[in-house]
Amino acid sequence: MKYDHIQIEKKWQEYWDKNKTFKTPDLNEIDKSKPKYYVLDMLPYPSGDGLHVGHPEGYTATDIISRYKRMKGFNVLHPMGWDAFGLPAEQYAIKKEINPKIGVEECVKRFREQLKSLGLSYDWDREINTTDEKYYKWTQWMFLKVYNSYFDEKEKKAKPISELHVPEELSEKEKYEYINSQRLAFISESPVNWCPELGTVLANEEVPEQLEKGFTVVRRPMKQWKLRITKYAQRLLEDLDSVNWPLSVKKLQTNWIGRSEGAIVKFKVKSKTLNDEREIEVFTTRPDTLFGATYMVLAPEHKLIPEITTDACKDKIEKYIEAASRKSDLERTELVKDKTGEFTGAYAINPVNRKEIPIWISDYVLTSYGTGAIMSVPGHDERDMEFATKFKLEIIPVVIPEKYKDTGIMKLKEEGSPEIIIAGKGVEALHGESKEFHDYLEDVKNGKTCFTDEGYSINSGFISGLQTGEAIAKMNNWLEENGLGKKSINYKLRDWLFSRQRYWGEPFPIVHFDDGTFKSLDESELPVTLPMVKSYKASGTGESPLAAISEWVNTTDKATGKPVKRETNTMPQWAGSCWYYLRYIDPLNDRIFCDKEKDNYWMPVDLYIGGAEHAVLHLLYARFWHKILYDLGYVNHNEPFTVLFNQGMILGEDGVKMSKSRGNVINPDDVIRDYGADSMRLFEMFMGPLEATKPWSTEGIGGMSRFLNRVWRLVIDDRTGEIKSNVTNEKPSEAELRILHKAIKKITFDIEDGDMKFNTSIAQMMIMVNDAYKLEKISKELIEKFLLLLYPFAPHFCEELWEKLGNKPSMQNQPWPEWDDAYAKNDLITVTFSVNGKMRSKKEVELDTDEKNLEQYAMDDPIILKHILGKDIIKIIVVKNRMVNIVVK
RNA sequence: GCCCGAGUGGCGGAAUUGGUAGACGCGCAGGACUUAAAAUCCUGUUGCCUGUAAGGGCAGUAUCGGUUCGAUUCCGAUCUCGGGCACCA
């Protein structure tokens, strides 16, 4: 009987299902003396197209680890579920003209079948679906927790809003507003990323992906829900140190959070339109360049603009603001290389030298970063220089590179007049002495050179002559002493835009009163379910389709009996996946999202595998939610995922990304039908390290199927289907033990080291099989041990042979084999002999032959003798168990 | 422009820590079995030069240079590709 993958895989999948082989018992039934291991795959989004070959790659890796860890005696949690709210599911449903709920059911069914056909060892009793109301009830519950919390600046953590100190003297309305302004979930009216094609707003993190798909994204002021993730910027940054994640992902998150240290500086405004003096605050990372600030620029959205603009400039300014507001982000950045701007007619006073400097507006200053205003130091900032050159604004060099330190600073310090290099004596003094330095200063003044690095201050009064670091420190002190500014830290990270104007998402547990106020629902009123409707297409007006369903929107406030309208925005796709890993731990609990004791046992996740595309989106959001839950005491750990691993992409056979339009998509169903799930699993692991991007190969998987057939025929007689006659019950011979123990050692190391390089494990198994074929007879014990090694990789195949050899299923209960170094090591080792570093000869010697003998062997070697004949031996290097190198002249 | 990561045969990829470059697989070539094919098994497979042959020589891990007895591995510069960020003051 030949190896029949279709029949065998079906048989064992049914067996595992029926016997619940991979069920993880509830906490009170578990043997707690064993260590735990939580292996998690990133929650898949079931699409209409089904799986592609990229999905099983990561899933196979986690499956290997799961099966291995169970054999090693761990309690393993290895669950699977579905992330199904959001745009793709909704777009799919629109295309098919069905309700998304129906569409999701279809896709999930298909995905589940496909995953099962891969023989993955999930505990299917813990399956979750983010669109199930029993699930999203808790997503809404968590939103309430976020909404009903504020961030305590002293303790740097979230606390219940009931603990917030509200000033007594405020009126009721002011109190309401004050509390709302402190909540971690809040409504804000600000420019957001509006995507007209999708009819919804997008989070900053989502914009690049949609632009890549060819959608447009424009800035548009809208009232939206946001989550105050910025309060957690510092913790999200710091705690990256405590997790074992790929450096690239840490780097990505670090850049996204974008911490920068600097100072806030206050500039007084001098304007004809104002009687009192107003102040403009700016953020700068280089307070040492304050003496070089020759003008200011405000973002077009800056609040002070209407107040300070002079009548003469009003028209032009208003026009500019109008034009800027209509530009998309893309237009404001990439497409427009030329700087634009307008003069307000107003001036500010540079606090360090009392100089009057003009105030401009320009869209190169972003309203959402820092204070929305900058001081311009054109000599030392490329953007400022570009602007200054275009509008003919003054440029003063205030920092010089290290190489001019001596010619510049030292010399002038001796003369006691460090700050007058530009005019008068300073320049005179330099003439003839250092033309190069003089030319450098001229280039800066003329806008030809821009020096943005650190160096030494010049033309800067009390900080002239200081190195940048010292200059910054001294300036910061000066600012603080004079009440003109202070040290400050800024982050690029913005608050998370949390509402979408679409149907297919979690409704907010919020209701609005007629007077414009709103309140959250009580926990007992959850879940707020999505109404089943016919038309759920995006209205495109900026309003959710839910707004049109009056019988859903209009309801009554439980507490007051007043008529209220439900919030009609829905939550973004990421909401459900922010906490799913907690639900797996306690999926049926209807009292709480996850029992705290169970959380304490299973969390944190020991291994988390998924694609790199989630580096900032999901992984940042999930960490943020987890920290809030931690602060409020619902979970026991600060970070959810201890180890993260990114699997690489699988490309088409042509070496480019798989896509329908290219026609290079490989369907796993076909592969499993033709070669079997075991061959596919093995091949995906054999293609290369898990993290690498690598092309698919149909011929390659044929080779893997050949390998399994070779193993099969090693044991089974093809014609009779019986165990082959040369398989004996004798103990393995020494030769057999040698090939076995080497393989056990290699494979155990490969799995344990966490590099996810299973290609070498499989190579080792192939070597073992090749060696076994050379034996006259084979011990049954050897084959059984080999099957245990192969089992995590090709489980159906191994279960079948295991059973055929007379053993009881399942192999899952067998312990992982141990190796003995006495057999894993080679007794004989090949040592190479080199002359002048060039390998000339080699010899087999016993392991650990001492250096003296090795040297003697080399000197006795006729080939070596030939190469050193008639030459002087300068040096002999001997490395035990490796080589001898003779240096001659 | 800035920040990561990677460049090894025809291809995917191996090479503890600086110590035999190319494990294992694919492909290809030759052979065995077969009436034939498929399947299977065996042999060979970095390039160039040399030899009837066994063999021998030289070059070779993107390029150039450095450290070293010895470099795919360490250091410096350059090139190419992939990923991320991009007026963040």
Short mmCIF file of N, CA and C in Angstrom, two decimals, chain A residues 715-856:
data_model
loop_
_atom_site.label_atom_id
_atom_site.label_comp_id
_atom_site.label_asym_id
_atom_site.label_seq_id
_atom_site.Cartn_x
_atom_site.Cartn_y
_atom_site.Cartn_z
N VAL A 715 9.69 1.88 5.93
CA VAL A 715 8.98 1.10 6.95
C VAL A 715 8.00 0.12 6.31
N ILE A 716 7.30 0.57 5.29
CA ILE A 716 6.18 -0.20 4.72
C ILE A 716 6.56 -0.77 3.36
N ASP A 717 6.20 -2.01 3.18
CA ASP A 717 6.35 -2.64 1.87
C ASP A 717 5.21 -2.16 0.98
N ASP A 718 5.57 -1.49 -0.10
CA ASP A 718 4.59 -0.87 -0.98
C ASP A 718 3.53 -1.85 -1.50
N ARG A 719 3.96 -3.09 -1.80
CA ARG A 719 3.04 -4.03 -2.43
C ARG A 719 2.08 -4.66 -1.43
N THR A 720 2.60 -5.00 -0.25
CA THR A 720 1.76 -5.70 0.72
C THR A 720 1.12 -4.76 1.73
N GLY A 721 1.72 -3.61 1.93
CA GLY A 721 1.22 -2.71 2.96
C GLY A 721 1.66 -3.14 4.35
N GLU A 722 2.46 -4.19 4.43
CA GLU A 722 2.95 -4.69 5.72
C GLU A 722 4.27 -4.00 6.09
N ILE A 723 4.61 -4.13 7.38
CA ILE A 723 5.91 -3.63 7.83
C ILE A 723 7.00 -4.43 7.12
N LYS A 724 8.02 -3.74 6.66
CA LYS A 724 9.07 -4.44 5.91
C LYS A 724 9.82 -5.44 6.79
N SER A 725 10.31 -6.50 6.13
CA SER A 725 10.91 -7.59 6.89
C SER A 725 12.24 -7.20 7.54
N ASN A 726 12.89 -6.17 7.02
CA ASN A 726 14.17 -5.79 7.65
C ASN A 726 14.00 -4.83 8.82
N VAL A 727 12.75 -4.56 9.20
CA VAL A 727 12.51 -3.78 10.41
C VAL A 727 12.46 -4.76 11.58
N THR A 728 13.43 -4.65 12.48
CA THR A 728 13.57 -5.65 13.54
C THR A 728 13.19 -5.12 14.90
N ASN A 729 12.99 -6.04 15.83
CA ASN A 729 12.71 -5.64 17.20
C ASN A 729 13.98 -5.52 18.03
N GLU A 730 15.12 -5.68 17.37
CA GLU A 730 16.39 -5.58 18.09
C GLU A 730 16.63 -4.14 18.53
N LYS A 731 17.49 -4.02 19.55
CA LYS A 731 17.91 -2.69 19.99
C LYS A 731 18.69 -2.03 18.85
N PRO A 732 18.64 -0.73 18.73
CA PRO A 732 19.39 -0.07 17.66
C PRO A 732 20.89 -0.32 17.79
N SER A 733 21.54 -0.49 16.66
CA SER A 733 22.99 -0.66 16.66
C SER A 733 23.67 0.66 16.99
N GLU A 734 24.97 0.57 17.24
CA GLU A 734 25.70 1.80 17.55
C GLU A 734 25.62 2.79 16.38
N ALA A 735 25.72 2.27 15.17
CA ALA A 735 25.64 3.14 13.99
C ALA A 735 24.29 3.85 13.95
N GLU A 736 23.25 3.10 14.27
CA GLU A 736 21.91 3.69 14.27
C GLU A 736 21.79 4.76 15.34
N LEU A 737 22.32 4.46 16.52
CA LEU A 737 22.24 5.42 17.62
C LEU A 737 22.95 6.72 17.27
N ARG A 738 24.05 6.56 16.52
CA ARG A 738 24.82 7.76 16.14
C ARG A 738 23.99 8.69 15.26
N ILE A 739 23.36 8.11 14.24
CA ILE A 739 22.58 9.00 13.36
C ILE A 739 21.35 9.54 14.09
N LEU A 740 20.79 8.75 14.98
CA LEU A 740 19.60 9.20 15.71
C LEU A 740 19.91 10.34 16.68
N HIS A 741 20.91 10.13 17.50
CA HIS A 741 21.17 11.13 18.55
C HIS A 741 21.67 12.45 17.99
N LYS A 742 22.36 12.37 16.87
CA LYS A 742 22.78 13.61 16.21
C LYS A 742 21.54 14.39 15.78
N ALA A 743 20.57 13.67 15.24
CA ALA A 743 19.34 14.34 14.77
C ALA A 743 18.55 14.90 15.95
N ILE A 744 18.43 14.11 17.03
CA ILE A 744 17.68 14.61 18.20
C ILE A 744 18.29 15.92 18.68
N LYS A 745 19.61 15.92 18.78
CA LYS A 745 20.31 17.09 19.30
C LYS A 745 20.07 18.31 18.40
N LYS A 746 20.28 18.10 17.12
CA LYS A 746 20.15 19.21 16.17
C LYS A 746 18.74 19.79 16.19
N ILE A 747 17.74 18.92 16.13
CA ILE A 747 16.35 19.38 16.02
C ILE A 747 15.90 20.04 17.32
N THR A 748 16.30 19.45 18.45
CA THR A 748 15.94 20.05 19.74
C THR A 748 16.52 21.47 19.85
N PHE A 749 17.76 21.61 19.47
CA PHE A 749 18.38 22.94 19.51
C PHE A 749 17.65 23.91 18.59
N ASP A 750 17.35 23.45 17.38
CA ASP A 750 16.68 24.32 16.41
C ASP A 750 15.35 24.85 16.94
N ILE A 751 14.60 23.99 17.63
CA ILE A 751 13.30 24.43 18.14
C ILE A 751 13.48 25.31 19.36
N GLU A 752 14.42 24.95 20.21
CA GLU A 752 14.58 25.68 21.47
C GLU A 752 15.18 27.08 21.30
N ASP A 753 16.03 27.27 20.30
CA ASP A 753 16.75 28.56 20.26
C ASP A 753 15.89 29.74 19.81
N GLY A 754 14.68 29.46 19.31
CA GLY A 754 13.77 30.55 19.01
C GLY A 754 14.04 31.28 17.69
N ASP A 755 15.02 30.80 16.92
CA ASP A 755 15.31 31.46 15.64
C ASP A 755 14.31 31.10 14.55
N MET A 756 13.53 30.05 14.79
CA MET A 756 12.54 29.60 13.81
C MET A 756 13.18 29.24 12.48
N LYS A 757 14.33 28.56 12.57
CA LYS A 757 14.98 28.10 11.34
C LYS A 757 14.83 26.58 11.26
N PHE A 758 13.65 26.15 10.82
CA PHE A 758 13.35 24.72 10.80
C PHE A 758 13.89 24.05 9.54
N ASN A 759 14.37 24.84 8.61
CA ASN A 759 14.93 24.25 7.38
C ASN A 759 16.10 23.32 7.70
N THR A 760 16.90 23.67 8.69
CA THR A 760 18.05 22.82 9.02
C THR A 760 17.61 21.57 9.80
N SER A 761 16.50 21.69 10.54
CA SER A 761 15.98 20.50 11.23
C SER A 761 15.55 19.47 10.20
N ILE A 762 14.85 19.94 9.19
CA ILE A 762 14.34 19.02 8.17
C ILE A 762 15.51 18.43 7.37
N ALA A 763 16.51 19.26 7.10
CA ALA A 763 17.71 18.75 6.41
C ALA A 763 18.32 17.61 7.22
N GLN A 764 18.35 17.78 8.54
CA GLN A 764 18.94 16.76 9.40
C GLN A 764 18.13 15.46 9.35
N MET A 765 16.82 15.60 9.26
CA MET A 765 15.97 14.40 9.17
C MET A 765 16.20 13.70 7.83
N MET A 766 16.43 14.48 6.79
CA MET A 766 16.71 13.89 5.48
C MET A 766 18.03 13.12 5.51
N ILE A 767 19.00 13.72 6.17
CA ILE A 767 20.29 13.05 6.30
C ILE A 767 20.10 11.73 7.02
N MET A 768 19.29 11.76 8.07
CA MET A 768 19.05 10.56 8.86
C MET A 768 18.39 9.47 8.00
N VAL A 769 17.43 9.87 7.18
CA VAL A 769 16.75 8.89 6.34
C VAL A 769 17.71 8.34 5.27
N ASN A 770 18.49 9.24 4.68
CA ASN A 770 19.48 8.79 3.69
C ASN A 770 20.42 7.76 4.31
N ASP A 771 20.84 8.03 5.54
CA ASP A 771 21.73 7.09 6.24
C ASP A 771 21.02 5.78 6.52
N ALA A 772 19.76 5.88 6.93
CA ALA A 772 19.00 4.68 7.30
C ALA A 772 18.84 3.75 6.10
N TYR A 773 18.72 4.33 4.92
CA TYR A 773 18.58 3.52 3.71
C TYR A 773 19.81 2.66 3.43
N LYS A 774 20.93 3.08 3.99
CA LYS A 774 22.17 2.34 3.74
C LYS A 774 22.30 1.14 4.67
N LEU A 775 21.43 1.08 5.68
CA LEU A 775 21.52 -0.03 6.64
C LEU A 775 20.84 -1.27 6.08
N GLU A 776 21.39 -2.43 6.44
CA GLU A 776 20.83 -3.72 6.02
C GLU A 776 19.46 -3.93 6.69
N LYS A 777 19.45 -3.72 8.02
CA LYS A 777 18.21 -3.86 8.76
C LYS A 777 18.08 -2.67 9.71
N ILE A 778 16.83 -2.38 10.04
CA ILE A 778 16.57 -1.19 10.85
C ILE A 778 15.79 -1.56 12.10
N SER A 779 16.24 -1.02 13.21
CA SER A 779 15.55 -1.26 14.47
C SER A 779 14.24 -0.48 14.49
N LYS A 780 13.19 -1.12 14.93
CA LYS A 780 11.88 -0.47 15.04
C LYS A 780 11.98 0.74 15.97
N GLU A 781 12.78 0.58 17.00
CA GLU A 781 12.93 1.66 17.97
C GLU A 781 13.49 2.92 17.30
N LEU A 782 14.41 2.70 16.37
CA LEU A 782 15.00 3.84 15.66
C LEU A 782 13.92 4.58 14.88
N ILE A 783 13.08 3.81 14.20
CA ILE A 783 12.02 4.43 13.40
C ILE A 783 11.05 5.18 14.30
N GLU A 784 10.72 4.59 15.42
CA GLU A 784 9.77 5.25 16.33
C GLU A 784 10.33 6.57 16.85
N LYS A 785 11.60 6.56 17.21
CA LYS A 785 12.23 7.80 17.70
C LYS A 785 12.25 8.85 16.59
N PHE A 786 12.53 8.38 15.40
CA PHE A 786 12.53 9.31 14.26
C PHE A 786 11.14 9.92 14.07
N LEU A 787 10.11 9.09 14.18
CA LEU A 787 8.74 9.60 14.00
C LEU A 787 8.40 10.65 15.04
N LEU A 788 8.91 10.47 16.25
CA LEU A 788 8.65 11.46 17.29
C LEU A 788 9.26 12.82 16.91
N LEU A 789 10.41 12.76 16.25
CA LEU A 789 11.07 14.00 15.83
C LEU A 789 10.30 14.65 14.68
N LEU A 790 9.78 13.84 13.81
CA LEU A 790 9.09 14.35 12.63
C LEU A 790 7.67 14.79 12.95
N TYR A 791 7.12 14.24 14.04
CA TYR A 791 5.71 14.45 14.36
C TYR A 791 5.26 15.92 14.40
N PRO A 792 5.96 16.83 15.05
CA PRO A 792 5.46 18.21 15.08
C PRO A 792 5.38 18.83 13.68
N PHE A 793 6.20 18.32 12.76
CA PHE A 793 6.24 18.89 11.42
C PHE A 793 5.20 18.26 10.51
N ALA A 794 5.08 16.92 10.58
CA ALA A 794 4.17 16.18 9.70
C ALA A 794 3.32 15.23 10.54
N PRO A 795 2.36 15.78 11.28
CA PRO A 795 1.67 14.99 12.31
C PRO A 795 0.80 13.85 11.77
N HIS A 796 0.06 14.07 10.67
CA HIS A 796 -0.83 13.00 10.19
C HIS A 796 -0.02 11.78 9.79
N PHE A 797 1.01 12.06 9.01
CA PHE A 797 1.89 11.02 8.49
C PHE A 797 2.48 10.18 9.62
N CYS A 798 2.94 10.86 10.66
CA CYS A 798 3.59 10.16 11.76
C CYS A 798 2.60 9.35 12.59
N GLU A 799 1.42 9.92 12.84
CA GLU A 799 0.40 9.18 13.60
C GLU A 799 0.09 7.86 12.90
N GLU A 800 0.00 7.91 11.57
CA GLU A 800 -0.35 6.72 10.80
C GLU A 800 0.73 5.64 10.94
N LEU A 801 1.97 6.02 10.74
CA LEU A 801 3.05 5.03 10.83
C LEU A 801 3.20 4.53 12.27
N TRP A 802 3.03 5.45 13.20
CA TRP A 802 3.11 5.11 14.63
C TRP A 802 2.11 4.01 14.96
N GLU A 803 0.92 4.18 14.44
CA GLU A 803 -0.13 3.19 14.67
C GLU A 803 0.20 1.88 13.95
N LYS A 804 0.67 1.98 12.72
CA LYS A 804 1.02 0.79 11.95
C LYS A 804 2.12 -0.02 12.64
N LEU A 805 2.97 0.66 13.37
CA LEU A 805 4.04 -0.04 14.08
C LEU A 805 3.53 -0.67 15.38
N GLY A 806 2.22 -0.56 15.59
CA GLY A 806 1.62 -1.24 16.73
C GLY A 806 1.50 -0.39 17.98
N ASN A 807 1.62 0.94 17.83
CA ASN A 807 1.51 1.81 19.00
C ASN A 807 0.11 2.42 19.08
N LYS A 808 -0.21 2.87 20.29
CA LYS A 808 -1.52 3.49 20.50
C LYS A 808 -1.45 4.98 20.18
N PRO A 809 -2.45 5.49 19.46
CA PRO A 809 -2.50 6.94 19.25
C PRO A 809 -2.95 7.63 20.53
N SER A 810 -2.77 8.94 20.69
CA SER A 810 -2.06 9.78 19.75
C SER A 810 -0.61 9.95 20.18
N MET A 811 0.24 10.28 19.24
CA MET A 811 1.64 10.53 19.55
C MET A 811 1.80 11.75 20.45
N GLN A 812 0.74 12.57 20.48
CA GLN A 812 0.79 13.80 21.27
C GLN A 812 1.14 13.53 22.73
N ASN A 813 0.83 12.31 23.20
CA ASN A 813 1.10 12.00 24.61
C ASN A 813 2.49 11.42 24.85
N GLN A 814 3.25 11.27 23.77
CA GLN A 814 4.60 10.71 23.90
C GLN A 814 5.60 11.80 24.31
N PRO A 815 6.57 11.44 25.12
CA PRO A 815 7.59 12.44 25.46
C PRO A 815 8.57 12.66 24.31
N TRP A 816 9.06 13.85 24.21
CA TRP A 816 10.07 14.21 23.21
C TRP A 816 11.36 13.45 23.53
N PRO A 817 12.01 12.84 22.52
CA PRO A 817 13.21 12.05 22.82
C PRO A 817 14.38 12.90 23.33
N GLU A 818 15.20 12.28 24.14
CA GLU A 818 16.40 12.94 24.68
C GLU A 818 17.62 12.39 23.94
N TRP A 819 18.66 13.19 23.86
CA TRP A 819 19.85 12.68 23.20
C TRP A 819 20.96 12.42 24.22
N ASP A 820 21.88 11.59 23.82
CA ASP A 820 23.04 11.27 24.63
C ASP A 820 24.27 11.75 23.88
N ASP A 821 25.01 12.64 24.52
CA ASP A 821 26.16 13.24 23.83
C ASP A 821 27.19 12.21 23.39
N ALA A 822 27.22 11.07 24.10
CA ALA A 822 28.17 10.02 23.73
C ALA A 822 27.94 9.56 22.30
N TYR A 823 26.67 9.61 21.87
CA TYR A 823 26.35 9.21 20.49
C TYR A 823 26.27 10.40 19.54
N ALA A 824 25.88 11.55 20.09
CA ALA A 824 25.68 12.72 19.23
C ALA A 824 27.01 13.27 18.73
N LYS A 825 28.07 12.99 19.47
CA LYS A 825 29.38 13.49 19.05
C LYS A 825 30.03 12.53 18.08
N ASN A 826 30.91 13.06 17.25
CA ASN A 826 31.72 12.20 16.38
C ASN A 826 32.97 11.75 17.12
N ASP A 827 33.34 10.48 16.98
CA ASP A 827 34.60 10.02 17.56
C ASP A 827 35.76 10.42 16.68
N LEU A 828 35.50 10.39 15.38
CA LEU A 828 36.55 10.77 14.44
C LEU A 828 36.21 12.13 13.85
N ILE A 829 37.25 12.93 13.72
CA ILE A 829 37.05 14.29 13.24
C ILE A 829 38.04 14.56 12.13
N THR A 830 37.62 15.29 11.11
CA THR A 830 38.55 15.64 10.05
C THR A 830 39.25 16.94 10.41
N VAL A 831 40.56 16.86 10.49
CA VAL A 831 41.35 18.06 10.78
C VAL A 831 42.05 18.47 9.50
N THR A 832 42.04 19.77 9.21
CA THR A 832 42.66 20.23 7.96
C THR A 832 44.05 20.78 8.23
N PHE A 833 44.91 20.57 7.23
CA PHE A 833 46.28 21.09 7.32
C PHE A 833 46.45 22.18 6.28
N SER A 834 46.89 23.35 6.71
CA SER A 834 47.10 24.46 5.77
C SER A 834 48.55 24.92 5.80
N VAL A 835 48.97 25.50 4.68
CA VAL A 835 50.25 26.18 4.62
C VAL A 835 49.95 27.62 4.22
N ASN A 836 50.39 28.55 5.02
CA ASN A 836 50.10 29.97 4.80
C ASN A 836 48.60 30.24 4.63
N GLY A 837 47.81 29.55 5.40
CA GLY A 837 46.37 29.79 5.38
C GLY A 837 45.63 29.08 4.26
N LYS A 838 46.36 28.39 3.41
CA LYS A 838 45.72 27.70 2.30
C LYS A 838 45.59 26.23 2.63
N MET A 839 44.37 25.70 2.53
CA MET A 839 44.14 24.31 2.87
C MET A 839 44.83 23.41 1.85
N ARG A 840 45.70 22.51 2.35
CA ARG A 840 46.46 21.64 1.45
C ARG A 840 46.15 20.16 1.64
N SER A 841 45.79 19.80 2.86
CA SER A 841 45.59 18.38 3.12
C SER A 841 44.69 18.23 4.34
N LYS A 842 44.21 16.99 4.58
CA LYS A 842 43.41 16.75 5.78
C LYS A 842 43.59 15.32 6.25
N LYS A 843 43.16 15.07 7.48
CA LYS A 843 43.34 13.76 8.05
C LYS A 843 42.26 13.51 9.10
N GLU A 844 41.79 12.28 9.12
CA GLU A 844 40.82 11.90 10.16
C GLU A 844 41.57 11.55 11.42
N VAL A 845 41.20 12.18 12.51
CA VAL A 845 41.85 11.88 13.78
C VAL A 845 40.79 11.66 14.84
N GLU A 846 41.20 11.11 15.98
CA GLU A 846 40.26 10.93 17.07
C GLU A 846 39.92 12.26 17.69
N LEU A 847 38.68 12.38 18.17
CA LEU A 847 38.23 13.60 18.82
C LEU A 847 39.19 13.93 19.98
N ASP A 848 39.47 15.20 20.12
CA ASP A 848 40.31 15.70 21.21
C ASP A 848 41.77 15.22 21.16
N THR A 849 42.24 14.86 19.97
CA THR A 849 43.67 14.59 19.82
C THR A 849 44.43 15.85 20.20
N ASP A 850 45.50 15.69 21.02
CA ASP A 850 46.11 16.93 21.52
C ASP A 850 46.97 17.63 20.47
N GLU A 851 47.27 18.90 20.76
CA GLU A 851 47.92 19.78 19.80
C GLU A 851 49.24 19.22 19.28
N LYS A 852 49.99 18.65 20.18
CA LYS A 852 51.31 18.15 19.79
C LYS A 852 51.20 17.09 18.70
N ASN A 853 50.27 16.15 18.92
CA ASN A 853 50.06 15.09 17.94
C ASN A 853 49.57 15.64 16.61
N LEU A 854 48.65 16.61 16.71
CA LEU A 854 48.11 17.21 15.49
C LEU A 854 49.24 17.83 14.67
N GLU A 855 50.13 18.54 15.37
CA GLU A 855 51.25 19.19 14.70
C GLU A 855 52.12 18.14 14.02
N GLN A 856 52.32 17.03 14.74
CA GLN A 856 53.15 15.96 14.20
C GLN A 856 52.53 15.36 12.93
#
